[in-house]
Short mmCIF file of N, CA and C in Angstrom, two decimals:
data_model
loop_
_atom_site.label_atom_id
_atom_site.label_comp_id
_atom_site.label_asym_id
_atom_site.label_seq_id
_atom_site.Cartn_x
_atom_site.Cartn_y
_atom_site.Cartn_z
N UNK Q 66 9.90 12.88 -3.32
CA UNK Q 66 9.35 13.59 -2.34
C UNK Q 66 8.23 12.79 -1.63
N UNK Q 67 8.28 12.88 -0.58
CA UNK Q 67 7.14 12.54 0.31
C UNK Q 67 5.80 13.53 0.22
N UNK Q 68 5.23 13.15 0.13
CA UNK Q 68 3.45 13.87 0.17
C UNK Q 68 2.48 13.51 1.08
N UNK Q 69 2.25 14.33 1.60
CA UNK Q 69 1.23 14.32 2.79
C UNK Q 69 -0.42 14.23 1.98
N UNK Q 70 -0.89 13.29 2.01
CA UNK Q 70 -2.45 13.53 1.98
C UNK Q 70 -3.18 14.17 2.62
N UNK Q 71 -3.14 13.80 4.22
CA UNK Q 71 -4.45 14.13 5.21
C UNK Q 71 -3.67 14.08 6.21
N UNK Q 72 -3.90 15.29 7.14
CA UNK Q 72 -3.29 14.84 8.80
C UNK Q 72 -4.75 16.19 9.24
N UNK Q 73 -4.73 15.61 10.50
CA UNK Q 73 -5.32 16.41 11.30
C UNK Q 73 -4.53 17.54 12.00
N UNK Q 74 -3.22 17.54 12.03
CA UNK Q 74 -2.44 18.08 12.23
C UNK Q 74 -2.52 19.86 12.03
N UNK Q 75 -1.89 20.67 12.43
CA UNK Q 75 -1.62 22.22 11.85
C UNK Q 75 -0.84 22.15 10.82
N UNK Q 76 -0.81 23.32 9.57
CA UNK Q 76 0.00 22.89 8.45
C UNK Q 76 1.16 23.37 9.11
N UNK Q 77 1.76 23.55 9.64
CA UNK Q 77 3.02 24.06 9.83
C UNK Q 77 3.65 23.06 10.56
N UNK Q 78 2.61 21.69 11.02
CA UNK Q 78 3.25 20.44 11.89
C UNK Q 78 3.55 19.84 10.57
N UNK Q 79 2.36 19.95 9.39
CA UNK Q 79 2.76 18.88 8.51
C UNK Q 79 3.78 19.13 7.63
N UNK Q 80 4.18 20.46 7.26
CA UNK Q 80 5.44 20.98 6.71
C UNK Q 80 6.61 20.00 7.24
N UNK Q 81 6.38 20.76 8.88
CA UNK Q 81 8.05 20.04 8.95
C UNK Q 81 8.04 18.50 8.88
N UNK Q 82 6.87 17.89 9.44
CA UNK Q 82 6.74 16.16 8.99
C UNK Q 82 7.05 15.84 7.95
N UNK Q 83 6.26 16.50 7.07
CA UNK Q 83 6.78 16.28 5.49
C UNK Q 83 8.32 16.46 4.86
N UNK Q 84 9.00 17.62 5.82
CA UNK Q 84 10.09 17.93 5.33
C UNK Q 84 11.34 16.90 5.87
N UNK Q 85 11.10 16.80 7.34
CA UNK Q 85 12.52 16.04 8.70
C UNK Q 85 11.69 14.78 8.81
N UNK Q 86 10.51 14.86 9.75
CA UNK Q 86 10.09 13.77 10.58
C UNK Q 86 9.37 12.58 10.06
N UNK Q 87 8.81 12.56 8.48
CA UNK Q 87 9.03 11.53 8.16
C UNK Q 87 9.74 10.80 6.83
N UNK Q 88 10.82 11.59 6.42
CA UNK Q 88 11.94 10.87 5.84
C UNK Q 88 12.37 10.83 6.68
N UNK Q 89 12.87 10.90 8.14
CA UNK Q 89 13.81 10.28 8.79
C UNK Q 89 13.05 9.03 9.94
N UNK Q 90 12.07 9.07 9.33
CA UNK Q 90 11.43 7.52 9.81
C UNK Q 90 11.36 6.53 8.77
N UNK Q 91 11.08 7.15 7.64
CA UNK Q 91 11.49 5.61 6.14
C UNK Q 91 13.46 5.73 6.58
N UNK Q 92 14.19 6.50 6.72
CA UNK Q 92 15.47 6.19 6.26
C UNK Q 92 15.73 5.02 7.74
N UNK Q 93 15.05 5.36 8.80
CA UNK Q 93 15.51 4.40 9.67
C UNK Q 93 14.68 3.10 9.72
N UNK Q 94 14.15 2.91 8.75
CA UNK Q 94 13.08 1.95 8.35
C UNK Q 94 12.71 1.40 9.81
N UNK Q 95 11.74 2.43 10.20
CA UNK Q 95 11.10 1.74 11.44
C UNK Q 95 9.61 1.99 11.17
N UNK Q 96 9.10 1.29 10.29
CA UNK Q 96 7.98 1.45 9.87
C UNK Q 96 7.34 -0.37 10.37
N UNK Q 97 6.17 0.13 10.71
CA UNK Q 97 5.65 -1.11 11.00
C UNK Q 97 5.12 -2.42 9.52
N UNK Q 98 5.48 -3.29 9.77
CA UNK Q 98 5.07 -3.77 8.20
C UNK Q 98 3.61 -4.92 8.70
N UNK Q 99 2.58 -4.71 7.72
CA UNK Q 99 1.11 -5.64 8.03
C UNK Q 99 1.69 -6.88 8.65
N UNK Q 100 0.98 -6.88 9.82
CA UNK Q 100 1.07 -8.28 10.30
C UNK Q 100 1.98 -8.48 11.61
N UNK Q 101 2.99 -7.17 11.60
CA UNK Q 101 3.87 -7.08 12.69
C UNK Q 101 3.15 -6.50 14.17
N UNK Q 102 3.60 -6.34 15.13
CA UNK Q 102 3.37 -5.91 16.29
C UNK Q 102 3.33 -4.45 15.90
N UNK Q 103 2.55 -3.60 16.41
CA UNK Q 103 3.24 -1.84 16.10
C UNK Q 103 4.31 -1.17 17.01
N UNK Q 104 5.31 -0.59 16.69
CA UNK Q 104 5.87 -0.54 17.06
C UNK Q 104 5.64 1.17 17.52
N UNK Q 105 5.54 1.54 19.09
CA UNK Q 105 4.67 2.43 19.20
C UNK Q 105 5.91 3.71 20.04
N UNK Q 106 6.27 4.21 19.46
CA UNK Q 106 7.76 5.35 20.24
C UNK Q 106 6.88 6.92 21.21
N UNK Q 107 7.32 7.17 21.95
CA UNK Q 107 7.16 8.13 22.66
C UNK Q 107 7.71 9.44 21.81
N UNK Q 108 7.00 11.01 22.14
CA UNK Q 108 7.25 11.33 21.69
C UNK Q 108 9.14 12.43 22.75
N UNK Q 109 8.62 11.69 23.72
CA UNK Q 109 9.93 12.20 24.80
C UNK Q 109 10.99 11.01 24.96
N UNK Q 110 10.54 10.42 24.35
CA UNK Q 110 12.11 9.18 24.56
C UNK Q 110 12.25 8.51 23.52
N UNK Q 111 11.35 8.41 22.59
CA UNK Q 111 11.35 7.49 21.06
C UNK Q 111 12.54 8.16 20.25
N UNK Q 112 13.14 7.51 19.59
CA UNK Q 112 14.11 7.26 18.31
C UNK Q 112 14.31 9.36 17.58
N UNK Q 113 12.76 9.49 17.40
CA UNK Q 113 12.95 10.89 17.10
C UNK Q 113 12.43 11.97 18.03
N UNK Q 114 12.33 11.93 19.27
CA UNK Q 114 12.22 12.52 20.26
C UNK Q 114 13.03 14.30 19.98
N UNK Q 115 14.19 14.07 19.87
CA UNK Q 115 14.93 15.40 19.64
C UNK Q 115 13.97 16.51 18.37
N UNK Q 116 13.89 15.93 16.72
CA UNK Q 116 13.48 16.03 15.74
C UNK Q 116 12.19 16.52 16.53
N UNK Q 117 11.02 15.80 16.98
CA UNK Q 117 9.88 16.51 17.21
C UNK Q 117 9.98 17.72 18.07
N UNK Q 118 10.38 17.24 19.38
CA UNK Q 118 10.36 18.55 20.37
C UNK Q 118 11.04 19.68 19.62
N UNK Q 119 11.78 19.91 18.98
CA UNK Q 119 12.77 20.88 18.14
C UNK Q 119 11.25 21.94 17.64
N UNK Q 120 10.47 21.32 17.28
CA UNK Q 120 9.76 21.95 16.40
C UNK Q 120 8.44 21.87 17.10
N UNK Q 121 7.78 22.99 17.62
CA UNK Q 121 6.74 23.31 18.46
C UNK Q 121 5.28 22.26 18.10
N UNK Q 122 5.26 23.38 16.60
CA UNK Q 122 3.74 22.87 15.64
C UNK Q 122 3.69 21.15 15.54
N UNK Q 123 5.00 20.61 15.66
CA UNK Q 123 4.64 19.08 15.72
C UNK Q 123 4.41 18.35 17.07
N UNK Q 124 5.31 19.38 18.00
CA UNK Q 124 5.41 18.64 19.29
C UNK Q 124 4.30 18.40 19.91
N UNK Q 125 3.07 19.74 19.68
CA UNK Q 125 1.71 19.49 20.46
C UNK Q 125 1.12 18.53 19.56
N UNK Q 126 1.46 18.17 18.91
CA UNK Q 126 0.32 16.94 18.40
C UNK Q 126 1.01 15.78 18.61
N UNK Q 127 2.25 15.42 19.22
CA UNK Q 127 2.04 14.05 19.02
C UNK Q 127 2.80 13.97 20.35
N UNK Q 128 2.38 12.97 21.38
CA UNK Q 128 2.54 12.71 22.07
C UNK Q 128 3.41 10.76 21.80
N UNK Q 129 2.30 10.24 21.46
CA UNK Q 129 2.96 8.57 21.19
C UNK Q 129 2.74 8.60 19.85
N UNK Q 130 3.57 8.02 18.77
CA UNK Q 130 3.37 7.87 17.47
C UNK Q 130 3.88 6.57 17.28
N UNK Q 131 2.85 6.39 15.67
CA UNK Q 131 3.44 4.56 15.27
C UNK Q 131 3.17 5.14 14.07
N UNK Q 132 4.29 4.35 12.81
CA UNK Q 132 4.20 4.68 11.53
C UNK Q 132 4.10 3.27 10.73
N UNK Q 133 3.14 3.16 10.13
CA UNK Q 133 2.60 1.99 9.57
C UNK Q 133 2.83 1.68 8.27
N UNK Q 134 3.33 1.00 7.47
CA UNK Q 134 3.59 0.43 6.13
C UNK Q 134 2.19 0.08 5.60
N UNK Q 135 1.43 0.76 4.74
CA UNK Q 135 0.48 0.07 3.89
C UNK Q 135 0.84 -0.45 2.73
N UNK Q 136 0.42 -1.63 2.13
CA UNK Q 136 0.53 -2.29 0.79
C UNK Q 136 -0.75 -2.73 -0.13
N UNK Q 137 -0.74 -1.97 -1.07
CA UNK Q 137 -1.87 -1.94 -2.28
C UNK Q 137 -1.55 -2.15 -3.73
N UNK Q 138 -1.21 -3.54 -3.52
CA UNK Q 138 -0.78 -3.62 -4.67
C UNK Q 138 0.55 -3.94 -4.50
N UNK Q 139 1.74 -3.53 -5.93
CA UNK Q 139 2.88 -3.26 -5.82
C UNK Q 139 3.42 -1.57 -4.87
N UNK Q 140 2.09 -0.77 -4.86
CA UNK Q 140 2.24 0.14 -4.22
C UNK Q 140 2.98 0.63 -2.39
N UNK Q 141 3.31 1.12 -1.97
CA UNK Q 141 3.68 0.90 -0.32
C UNK Q 141 3.58 2.49 0.12
N UNK Q 142 2.68 2.93 0.92
CA UNK Q 142 1.92 3.65 1.40
C UNK Q 142 2.75 4.02 2.83
N UNK Q 143 2.77 5.26 3.53
CA UNK Q 143 2.82 5.29 5.25
C UNK Q 143 1.75 6.08 5.61
N UNK Q 144 1.47 4.92 6.84
CA UNK Q 144 0.57 5.83 7.59
C UNK Q 144 0.94 6.22 9.27
N UNK Q 145 0.59 6.80 9.45
CA UNK Q 145 1.62 7.85 10.63
C UNK Q 145 0.08 8.00 11.86
N UNK Q 146 0.25 7.50 13.01
CA UNK Q 146 -1.01 7.98 14.02
C UNK Q 146 -0.34 8.37 15.10
N UNK Q 147 -0.67 9.36 15.24
CA UNK Q 147 0.09 9.99 16.61
C UNK Q 147 -1.00 10.44 17.83
N UNK Q 148 -1.19 10.23 19.14
CA UNK Q 148 -1.84 10.48 20.02
C UNK Q 148 -1.38 11.16 21.14
N UNK Q 149 -2.62 10.97 22.40
CA UNK Q 149 -1.64 11.56 23.82
C UNK Q 149 -0.65 10.73 24.18
N UNK Q 150 0.34 10.43 25.52
CA UNK Q 150 0.85 9.48 25.50
C UNK Q 150 0.26 8.43 26.27
N UNK Q 151 0.45 7.38 25.85
CA UNK Q 151 -0.35 6.08 26.66
C UNK Q 151 -1.16 6.17 26.08
N UNK Q 152 -2.46 6.71 25.38
CA UNK Q 152 -3.65 6.47 24.74
C UNK Q 152 -3.68 5.73 23.27
N UNK Q 153 -2.64 4.98 22.71
CA UNK Q 153 -2.71 3.71 21.85
C UNK Q 153 -3.08 2.62 22.17
N UNK Q 154 -3.80 2.21 21.26
CA UNK Q 154 -4.02 0.86 21.71
C UNK Q 154 -3.66 -0.24 20.46
N UNK Q 155 -2.73 -1.05 20.39
CA UNK Q 155 -1.92 -1.82 19.62
C UNK Q 155 -2.80 -2.41 18.63
N UNK Q 156 -3.72 -3.29 19.48
CA UNK Q 156 -4.82 -3.80 18.77
C UNK Q 156 -5.43 -3.14 17.50
N UNK Q 157 -5.98 -1.88 18.15
CA UNK Q 157 -7.00 -1.00 17.35
C UNK Q 157 -6.06 -0.59 16.19
N UNK Q 158 -4.87 -0.67 16.17
CA UNK Q 158 -3.35 -0.17 15.20
C UNK Q 158 -3.80 -0.98 14.08
N UNK Q 159 -3.42 -2.12 14.54
CA UNK Q 159 -3.30 -3.24 13.46
C UNK Q 159 -4.89 -3.26 12.63
N UNK Q 160 -5.77 -2.90 13.36
CA UNK Q 160 -6.92 -3.53 12.13
C UNK Q 160 -7.26 -2.12 11.48
N UNK Q 161 -6.80 -0.67 12.02
CA UNK Q 161 -6.69 0.21 10.91
C UNK Q 161 -5.82 -0.16 10.14
N UNK Q 162 -4.82 -0.54 10.16
CA UNK Q 162 -3.58 -0.79 9.29
C UNK Q 162 -4.30 -1.34 8.09
N UNK Q 163 -5.33 -2.62 8.14
CA UNK Q 163 -5.62 -3.64 7.52
C UNK Q 163 -6.62 -3.19 6.67
N UNK Q 164 -7.41 -2.26 7.36
CA UNK Q 164 -8.52 -1.72 6.89
C UNK Q 164 -8.04 -0.76 5.66
N UNK Q 165 -6.92 0.34 5.90
CA UNK Q 165 -6.72 1.41 5.31
C UNK Q 165 -5.89 0.13 4.05
N UNK Q 166 -5.14 -0.31 4.19
CA UNK Q 166 -4.43 -1.30 3.07
C UNK Q 166 -5.42 -1.57 2.06
N UNK Q 167 -6.89 -2.12 2.80
CA UNK Q 167 -8.11 -2.92 1.82
C UNK Q 167 -8.90 -1.82 0.87
N UNK Q 168 -8.98 -0.18 1.76
CA UNK Q 168 -9.53 0.69 0.99
C UNK Q 168 -8.01 1.32 -0.02
N UNK Q 169 -7.52 1.22 0.03
CA UNK Q 169 -6.50 1.73 -0.78
C UNK Q 169 -6.29 0.62 -2.00
N UNK Q 170 -6.01 -0.64 -1.72
CA UNK Q 170 -6.15 -1.45 -2.85
C UNK Q 170 -7.39 -1.04 -3.57
N UNK Q 171 -8.75 -1.25 -3.03
CA UNK Q 171 -9.87 -1.28 -3.80
C UNK Q 171 -10.28 0.27 -4.58
N UNK Q 172 -9.56 1.62 -4.12
CA UNK Q 172 -9.35 2.87 -4.64
C UNK Q 172 -8.70 2.67 -5.75
N UNK Q 173 -7.33 1.69 -5.82
CA UNK Q 173 -6.45 1.50 -7.03
C UNK Q 173 -6.94 0.89 -8.00
N UNK Q 174 -8.04 0.03 -7.42
CA UNK Q 174 -8.51 -0.73 -8.67
C UNK Q 174 -9.56 -0.55 -9.01
N UNK Q 175 -10.25 0.57 -8.76
CA UNK Q 175 -11.50 1.56 -9.44
C UNK Q 175 -10.85 2.60 -10.30
N UNK Q 176 -9.66 2.93 -10.16
CA UNK Q 176 -9.37 3.99 -10.69
C UNK Q 176 -8.51 4.06 -12.34
N UNK Q 177 -9.15 4.79 -13.04
CA UNK Q 177 -9.29 4.59 -14.59
C UNK Q 177 -7.70 4.10 -14.84
N UNK Q 178 -7.33 2.82 -15.70
CA UNK Q 178 -5.81 2.55 -16.48
C UNK Q 178 -5.77 3.38 -17.38
N UNK Q 179 -4.12 4.24 -17.54
CA UNK Q 179 -3.79 4.47 -18.34
C UNK Q 179 -3.34 3.95 -19.53
N UNK Q 180 -3.01 4.13 -21.02
CA UNK Q 180 -2.34 3.56 -21.67
C UNK Q 180 -1.26 2.61 -21.57
N UNK Q 181 -0.58 3.02 -21.06
CA UNK Q 181 0.87 2.86 -20.66
C UNK Q 181 0.58 1.23 -19.30
N UNK Q 182 -0.54 1.32 -19.19
CA UNK Q 182 -0.62 -0.02 -17.92
C UNK Q 182 -1.98 -0.91 -18.38
N UNK Q 183 -2.40 -0.26 -19.89
CA UNK Q 183 -3.45 -1.04 -20.10
C UNK Q 183 -2.86 -2.85 -20.28
N UNK Q 184 -3.72 -3.75 -20.31
CA UNK Q 184 -3.45 -4.96 -20.52
C UNK Q 184 -3.33 -5.41 -21.83
N UNK Q 185 -2.73 -6.37 -22.34
CA UNK Q 185 -2.52 -6.68 -24.05
C UNK Q 185 -3.34 -7.49 -23.61
N UNK Q 186 -4.21 -8.35 -25.34
CA UNK Q 186 -5.23 -8.97 -25.49
C UNK Q 186 -4.25 -10.16 -24.96
N UNK Q 187 -3.06 -11.15 -25.14
CA UNK Q 187 -3.40 -12.37 -24.41
C UNK Q 187 -3.02 -12.32 -22.98
N UNK Q 188 -2.71 -11.13 -22.15
CA UNK Q 188 -2.83 -11.07 -20.51
C UNK Q 188 -4.43 -11.52 -20.43
N UNK Q 189 -5.27 -10.43 -21.34
CA UNK Q 189 -7.20 -10.58 -20.53
C UNK Q 189 -7.13 -11.54 -20.99
N UNK Q 190 -6.30 -12.72 -22.14
CA UNK Q 190 -7.32 -13.99 -22.40
C UNK Q 190 -6.72 -14.84 -20.99
N UNK Q 191 -5.38 -15.18 -20.53
CA UNK Q 191 -4.73 -16.13 -19.78
C UNK Q 191 -5.94 -15.86 -18.44
N UNK Q 192 -5.90 -14.24 -18.14
CA UNK Q 192 -6.88 -13.83 -17.12
C UNK Q 192 -8.53 -14.45 -17.28
N UNK Q 193 -8.88 -14.46 -18.55
CA UNK Q 193 -10.54 -14.70 -18.61
C UNK Q 193 -10.30 -16.52 -18.40
N UNK Q 194 -9.21 -17.21 -18.74
CA UNK Q 194 -9.39 -18.96 -18.37
C UNK Q 194 -8.62 -18.90 -17.39
N UNK Q 195 -8.17 -18.33 -16.68
CA UNK Q 195 -8.02 -18.23 -14.98
C UNK Q 195 -9.15 -18.15 -14.43
N UNK Q 196 -10.21 -17.08 -15.02
CA UNK Q 196 -11.16 -17.01 -14.26
C UNK Q 196 -12.24 -18.05 -14.48
N UNK Q 197 -12.12 -18.95 -15.58
CA UNK Q 197 -13.17 -19.88 -15.85
C UNK Q 197 -12.41 -21.71 -15.11
N UNK Q 198 -11.50 -20.98 -14.53
CA UNK Q 198 -11.05 -22.54 -13.56
C UNK Q 198 -9.93 -23.28 -14.31
N UNK Q 199 -9.18 -22.74 -15.30
CA UNK Q 199 -8.44 -23.25 -15.93
C UNK Q 199 -7.10 -23.31 -14.98
N UNK Q 200 -6.10 -24.75 -15.28
CA UNK Q 200 -4.76 -24.55 -14.85
C UNK Q 200 -4.00 -23.44 -15.44
N UNK Q 201 -2.53 -23.20 -15.17
CA UNK Q 201 -2.04 -22.89 -16.19
C UNK Q 201 -1.55 -23.72 -17.39
N UNK Q 202 -1.22 -25.05 -17.05
CA UNK Q 202 -0.81 -25.70 -17.95
C UNK Q 202 -1.82 -25.73 -19.06
N UNK Q 203 -3.29 -26.53 -18.60
CA UNK Q 203 -4.91 -25.78 -19.46
C UNK Q 203 -4.73 -24.75 -20.29
N UNK Q 204 -4.46 -23.46 -19.68
CA UNK Q 204 -4.51 -22.29 -20.91
C UNK Q 204 -3.13 -22.85 -21.80
N UNK Q 205 -1.90 -22.86 -21.14
CA UNK Q 205 -1.00 -23.46 -22.03
C UNK Q 205 -1.35 -24.02 -23.38
N UNK Q 206 -2.12 -25.39 -22.93
CA UNK Q 206 -2.18 -25.48 -24.27
C UNK Q 206 -3.32 -25.15 -25.06
N UNK Q 207 -4.07 -24.24 -24.26
CA UNK Q 207 -5.27 -23.45 -25.20
C UNK Q 207 -4.52 -22.51 -26.22
N UNK Q 208 -3.56 -21.79 -25.55
CA UNK Q 208 -3.16 -20.53 -26.30
C UNK Q 208 -2.04 -21.16 -26.95
N UNK Q 209 -1.44 -22.09 -27.20
CA UNK Q 209 -0.11 -22.73 -27.75
C UNK Q 209 1.17 -21.93 -27.30
N UNK Q 210 1.24 -21.67 -25.74
CA UNK Q 210 2.38 -21.35 -25.25
C UNK Q 210 2.86 -22.28 -24.28
N UNK Q 211 4.25 -21.69 -23.68
CA UNK Q 211 4.43 -22.97 -22.62
C UNK Q 211 3.85 -22.50 -21.42
N UNK Q 212 3.79 -22.81 -20.34
CA UNK Q 212 3.49 -22.63 -18.99
C UNK Q 212 4.17 -21.61 -18.39
N UNK Q 213 5.28 -21.81 -18.46
CA UNK Q 213 6.19 -20.12 -18.55
C UNK Q 213 5.74 -18.82 -19.17
N UNK Q 214 4.91 -18.73 -19.93
CA UNK Q 214 4.91 -17.77 -20.72
C UNK Q 214 3.47 -17.19 -20.43
N UNK Q 215 2.74 -18.32 -19.86
CA UNK Q 215 1.38 -18.14 -19.64
C UNK Q 215 1.37 -17.63 -18.28
N UNK Q 216 2.44 -17.72 -17.22
CA UNK Q 216 2.69 -17.39 -15.80
C UNK Q 216 3.50 -15.68 -16.14
N UNK Q 217 4.23 -15.78 -17.39
CA UNK Q 217 4.28 -14.37 -17.68
C UNK Q 217 3.53 -13.67 -17.46
N UNK Q 218 2.51 -13.73 -18.78
CA UNK Q 218 1.39 -13.00 -18.92
C UNK Q 218 0.69 -12.78 -17.70
N UNK Q 219 0.32 -13.72 -16.75
CA UNK Q 219 -0.85 -13.28 -15.56
C UNK Q 219 0.06 -12.29 -14.67
N UNK Q 220 1.57 -12.52 -14.39
CA UNK Q 220 1.99 -11.74 -13.95
C UNK Q 220 2.12 -10.21 -13.86
N UNK Q 221 2.53 -10.36 -15.06
CA UNK Q 221 2.51 -8.73 -16.26
C UNK Q 221 0.95 -8.63 -15.50
N UNK Q 222 -0.13 -8.96 -15.69
CA UNK Q 222 -1.65 -8.98 -15.31
C UNK Q 222 -1.80 -8.19 -14.18
N UNK Q 223 -1.50 -8.98 -13.01
CA UNK Q 223 -0.90 -8.75 -12.17
C UNK Q 223 -0.37 -7.28 -11.33
N UNK Q 224 0.55 -7.48 -12.37
CA UNK Q 224 1.35 -5.93 -11.95
C UNK Q 224 0.72 -4.90 -12.19
N UNK Q 225 0.06 -5.18 -13.50
CA UNK Q 225 -0.34 -3.51 -14.33
C UNK Q 225 -1.60 -2.99 -13.27
N UNK Q 226 -2.37 -4.75 -12.61
CA UNK Q 226 -4.01 -4.38 -11.75
C UNK Q 226 -3.21 -4.27 -10.53
N UNK Q 227 -2.33 -4.08 -10.02
CA UNK Q 227 -2.03 -3.96 -8.77
C UNK Q 227 -2.16 -4.68 -7.54
N UNK Q 228 -2.61 -5.88 -8.20
CA UNK Q 228 -2.71 -7.15 -7.47
C UNK Q 228 -1.66 -8.06 -7.30
N UNK Q 229 -2.24 -8.29 -5.97
CA UNK Q 229 -1.46 -9.36 -4.96
C UNK Q 229 -1.09 -10.59 -5.53
N UNK Q 230 -2.09 -10.84 -6.04
CA UNK Q 230 -2.64 -12.83 -6.55
C UNK Q 230 -3.41 -12.58 -7.37
N UNK Q 231 -3.88 -13.68 -8.11
CA UNK Q 231 -4.77 -13.97 -9.58
C UNK Q 231 -6.08 -14.00 -9.09
N UNK Q 232 -6.61 -14.04 -8.12
CA UNK Q 232 -8.00 -14.29 -7.62
C UNK Q 232 -8.63 -12.47 -7.50
N UNK Q 233 -7.12 -11.65 -6.68
CA UNK Q 233 -7.45 -10.27 -7.12
C UNK Q 233 -7.21 -9.39 -8.31
N UNK Q 234 -6.53 -10.03 -9.23
CA UNK Q 234 -6.21 -9.85 -10.84
C UNK Q 234 -7.58 -9.73 -11.35
N UNK Q 235 -8.09 -10.80 -11.11
CA UNK Q 235 -9.32 -10.94 -11.58
C UNK Q 235 -11.02 -10.72 -11.22
N UNK Q 236 -10.94 -10.02 -10.26
CA UNK Q 236 -11.87 -9.58 -9.51
C UNK Q 236 -11.86 -7.81 -10.03
N UNK Q 237 -10.26 -7.68 -10.13
CA UNK Q 237 -10.03 -6.30 -10.74
C UNK Q 237 -10.38 -6.24 -11.63
N UNK Q 238 -10.43 -7.00 -12.77
CA UNK Q 238 -10.01 -7.02 -14.13
C UNK Q 238 -11.48 -7.12 -14.34
N UNK Q 239 -12.12 -7.84 -13.93
CA UNK Q 239 -13.54 -7.71 -13.95
C UNK Q 239 -14.60 -6.43 -13.63
N UNK Q 240 -14.38 -5.94 -12.56
CA UNK Q 240 -14.76 -4.56 -11.93
C UNK Q 240 -14.24 -3.41 -13.42
N UNK Q 241 -13.54 -3.21 -13.29
CA UNK Q 241 -12.79 -2.79 -14.55
C UNK Q 241 -13.29 -2.87 -16.27
N UNK Q 242 -14.10 -3.88 -16.56
CA UNK Q 242 -14.63 -4.65 -17.60
C UNK Q 242 -13.32 -5.04 -18.25
N UNK Q 243 -12.90 -5.36 -17.73
CA UNK Q 243 -11.47 -5.89 -19.15
C UNK Q 243 -11.65 -7.62 -19.36
N UNK Q 244 -11.89 -7.91 -18.69
CA UNK Q 244 -12.42 -9.54 -19.05
C UNK Q 244 -14.01 -9.53 -19.00
#
């Protein structure tokens, strides 16, 4: 189920969007991915015009709309902008998408870990060695396992920390006092 976390629309419009409009956007795969030019649709002529116009509470708040996908680690989120017709600026939409993804990643990094996602001692050890500038092969020699095993430990740690790369995993682990 989709959950709306924040909206500037009236409650009826949010309920309608949560029940029908947002799932329709996602099912039709009309989300702008990070780095892509935003797809701006009109409530009058866009692919969801009939769905928007059928609900007065929603129609009052949507002239143009743009649906963006946000990435935070392995998680995906949806950000929907709406405005008066012709008022959207694609450059500002791209900036907002980047900033929101960054904020979500930062928030996720500061949330307490539950026991199911806690790093193992070996994952912490491999992250510590990476933070010291060691290569995968160096770490494999130090901890007496294969390079593939080291990569598996690091990959698991990155996933548990919702990090998109090793540097982000190290930063997150340091902030959370895990290494």
